[in-house]
Short mmCIF file of C-alpha atoms in Angstrom, two decimals:
data_model
loop_
_atom_site.label_atom_id
_atom_site.label_comp_id
_atom_site.label_asym_id
_atom_site.label_seq_id
_atom_site.Cartn_x
_atom_site.Cartn_y
_atom_site.Cartn_z
CA UNK A 1 0.08 0.06 -0.02
CA UNK A 2 2.91 2.43 0.87
CA UNK A 3 4.37 1.66 -2.63
CA UNK A 4 1.15 2.53 -4.25
CA UNK A 5 0.96 5.81 -2.47
CA UNK A 6 4.58 6.55 -3.23
CA UNK A 7 3.92 6.23 -7.02
CA UNK A 8 1.32 9.03 -6.62
CA UNK A 9 4.27 11.48 -7.19
CA UNK A 10 4.72 10.26 -10.85
CA UNK A 11 1.70 11.19 -12.89
CA UNK A 12 2.76 8.82 -15.79
CA UNK A 13 2.31 5.84 -13.63
CA UNK A 14 -1.26 4.59 -13.50
CA UNK A 15 -1.64 4.57 -9.78
CA UNK A 16 -5.36 3.72 -9.97
CA UNK A 17 -4.54 0.56 -11.78
CA UNK A 18 -2.03 -0.28 -9.09
CA UNK A 19 -4.69 0.29 -6.54
CA UNK A 20 -7.34 -1.88 -8.31
CA UNK A 21 -4.80 -4.74 -8.58
CA UNK A 22 -3.95 -4.46 -4.84
CA UNK A 23 -7.63 -4.64 -3.91
CA UNK A 24 -8.09 -7.67 -6.19
CA UNK A 25 -5.06 -9.45 -4.54
CA UNK A 26 -6.38 -8.49 -0.97
CA UNK A 27 -9.76 -9.84 -1.63
CA UNK A 28 -8.26 -13.11 -2.92
CA UNK A 29 -5.81 -13.48 -0.08
CA UNK A 30 -6.44 -16.29 2.44
CA UNK A 31 -6.16 -14.08 5.55
CA UNK A 32 -9.61 -12.88 6.66
CA UNK A 33 -8.23 -9.56 7.72
CA UNK A 34 -6.93 -8.72 4.25
CA UNK A 35 -10.17 -9.96 2.66
CA UNK A 36 -11.99 -7.53 4.98
CA UNK A 37 -9.63 -4.79 4.15
CA UNK A 38 -9.93 -5.31 0.41
CA UNK A 39 -13.69 -5.13 0.85
CA UNK A 40 -13.43 -1.97 2.82
CA UNK A 41 -11.25 -0.48 0.15
CA UNK A 42 -13.56 -1.59 -2.51
CA UNK A 43 -16.48 0.03 -0.63
CA UNK A 44 -14.59 3.44 -0.28
CA UNK A 45 -12.89 3.27 -3.79
CA UNK A 46 -14.51 6.46 -5.00
CA UNK A 47 -13.13 8.44 -2.07
CA UNK A 48 -9.71 6.79 -2.25
CA UNK A 49 -9.56 7.67 -5.99
CA UNK A 50 -10.58 11.37 -5.16
CA UNK A 51 -7.79 11.48 -2.62
CA UNK A 52 -5.23 10.10 -4.91
CA UNK A 53 -6.24 12.51 -7.65
CA UNK A 54 -6.61 15.73 -5.77
CA UNK A 55 -4.57 15.54 -2.66
CA UNK A 56 -1.29 17.06 -2.88
CA UNK A 57 -0.31 17.49 0.76
CA UNK A 58 -0.80 15.45 3.90
CA UNK A 59 -2.56 16.56 6.95
CA UNK A 60 0.59 16.88 9.07
CA UNK A 61 0.13 20.55 9.56
CA UNK A 62 -3.42 20.05 10.91
CA UNK A 63 -2.07 17.25 13.29
CA UNK A 64 0.67 19.54 14.47
CA UNK A 65 -1.93 22.29 15.33
CA UNK A 66 -4.13 19.69 16.97
CA UNK A 67 -1.13 18.44 19.11
CA UNK A 68 -0.39 22.03 20.12
CA UNK A 69 -4.14 22.52 21.03
CA UNK A 70 -4.16 19.37 23.16
CA UNK A 71 -1.04 20.58 24.86
CA UNK A 72 -2.84 23.78 25.66
CA UNK A 73 -5.86 21.79 26.99
CA UNK A 74 -3.44 19.92 29.39
CA UNK A 75 -2.00 23.31 30.62
CA UNK A 76 -5.31 24.83 30.94
CA UNK A 77 -6.68 22.43 33.41
CA UNK A 78 -8.16 24.29 36.25
CA UNK A 79 -9.07 27.41 34.15
CA UNK A 80 -12.85 28.01 34.55
CA UNK A 81 -13.84 29.12 31.06
CA UNK A 82 -13.38 28.13 27.46
CA UNK A 83 -12.12 31.77 26.82
CA UNK A 84 -9.22 31.26 29.21
CA UNK A 85 -8.33 28.08 27.11
CA UNK A 86 -8.77 29.90 23.91
CA UNK A 87 -6.38 32.50 25.17
CA UNK A 88 -3.75 29.91 26.11
CA UNK A 89 -4.02 28.45 22.54
CA UNK A 90 -3.55 31.86 20.92
CA UNK A 91 -0.54 32.63 23.13
CA UNK A 92 0.96 29.17 22.17
CA UNK A 93 0.28 29.27 18.51
CA UNK A 94 1.39 33.08 18.13
CA UNK A 95 5.03 31.98 19.11
CA UNK A 96 5.68 35.32 20.75
CA UNK A 97 9.07 35.95 22.46
CA UNK A 98 7.79 36.85 25.82
CA UNK A 99 10.02 37.29 28.84
CA UNK A 100 9.50 34.80 31.65
CA UNK A 101 8.75 37.82 34.06
CA UNK A 102 8.30 41.50 33.26
CA UNK A 103 10.71 42.31 36.35
CA UNK A 104 13.43 40.10 34.97
CA UNK A 105 16.10 41.51 32.84
CA UNK A 106 16.39 40.08 29.26
CA UNK A 107 19.10 37.47 28.73
CA UNK A 108 21.74 38.82 26.42
#
């Protein structure tokens, strides 16, 4: 499966034919899990084809933002309102260079 997705970078290679071949192989496999996986892919083939045809990037950026928000949620435990949580998320994602204390001299 990784090989098929790696071929997506080369438009001259018929990725959809490779995908169809893999689904046929999985559905003929003796392992029940692969048969079920092949059936699942066959069911969602239209969406997979759309993803292969139109997706140019991964969702790594969205996952990174989600991880930062989850970190903010962990830090915001004990705050009483969603507004406070949102403020923490904004402060974290703004990546401001704030001093640790306004009374502490800057490190040079």
